[in-house]
Amino acid sequence: MLGYFTDDVLSFIKHKVIHAQSKYASYSSLMRCAVHRLCFTLFNYVNAALSDRSN
């Protein structure tokens, strides 16, 4: 009985961990995309401001 309960708990925890990992992976890839987009926009803005100033 106890062994079965332990297996059940372990499989539940394993499922939760896998689910959390996949959720975190999708969240981190989304964040990485947002950060890249933000940096790209910032870089373009600074570039435009610098070229504006030099002209």
Coordinates of N, CA and C in Angstrom, one line a residue, residues 13 16-17 19 21-23 25 30 34-36 47 49 53-54:
I13 N 4.6 14.2 -8.8 CA 5.6 15.2 -8.7 C 6.4 15.3 -10.1
K16 N 4.3 17.1 -12.5 CA 4.3 18.6 -12.2 C 5.6 19.2 -12.6
V17 N 6.8 18.6 -12.4 CA 8.1 19.1 -12.7 C 8.2 19.2 -14.2
H19 N 5.8 19.5 -16.4 CA 4.9 20.6 -16.8 C 5.5 21.9 -16.5
Q21 N 8.6 22.7 -16.2 CA 9.8 22.9 -17.1 C 9.3 23.3 -18.4
S22 N 8.3 22.7 -19.0 CA 7.8 23.1 -20.3 C 7.2 24.5 -20.3
K23 N 6.5 24.8 -19.2 CA 5.9 26.1 -19.0 C 7.0 27.2 -18.9
A25 N 10.1 26.9 -20.1 CA 10.8 26.9 -21.3 C 10.1 27.8 -22.3
L30 N 9.8 33.2 -24.8 CA 9.0 34.4 -25.0 C 9.7 35.6 -24.5
A34 N 11.1 38.9 -26.5 CA 10.7 40.2 -26.1 C 12.0 41.1 -25.9
V35 N 13.0 40.5 -25.2 CA 14.2 41.3 -24.9 C 15.0 41.6 -26.2
H36 N 15.0 40.6 -27.1 CA 15.7 40.8 -28.4 C 15.0 41.9 -29.1
N47 N 20.5 54.6 -33.0 CA 21.1 54.8 -34.3 C 20.5 56.0 -35.1
A49 N 18.9 58.5 -33.8 CA 19.2 59.7 -33.1 C 20.6 60.2 -33.4
R53 N 21.7 63.6 -35.4 CA 22.6 64.6 -34.7 C 23.7 64.9 -35.6
S54 N 24.3 63.9 -36.3 CA 25.5 64.1 -37.2 C 25.1 64.9 -38.5

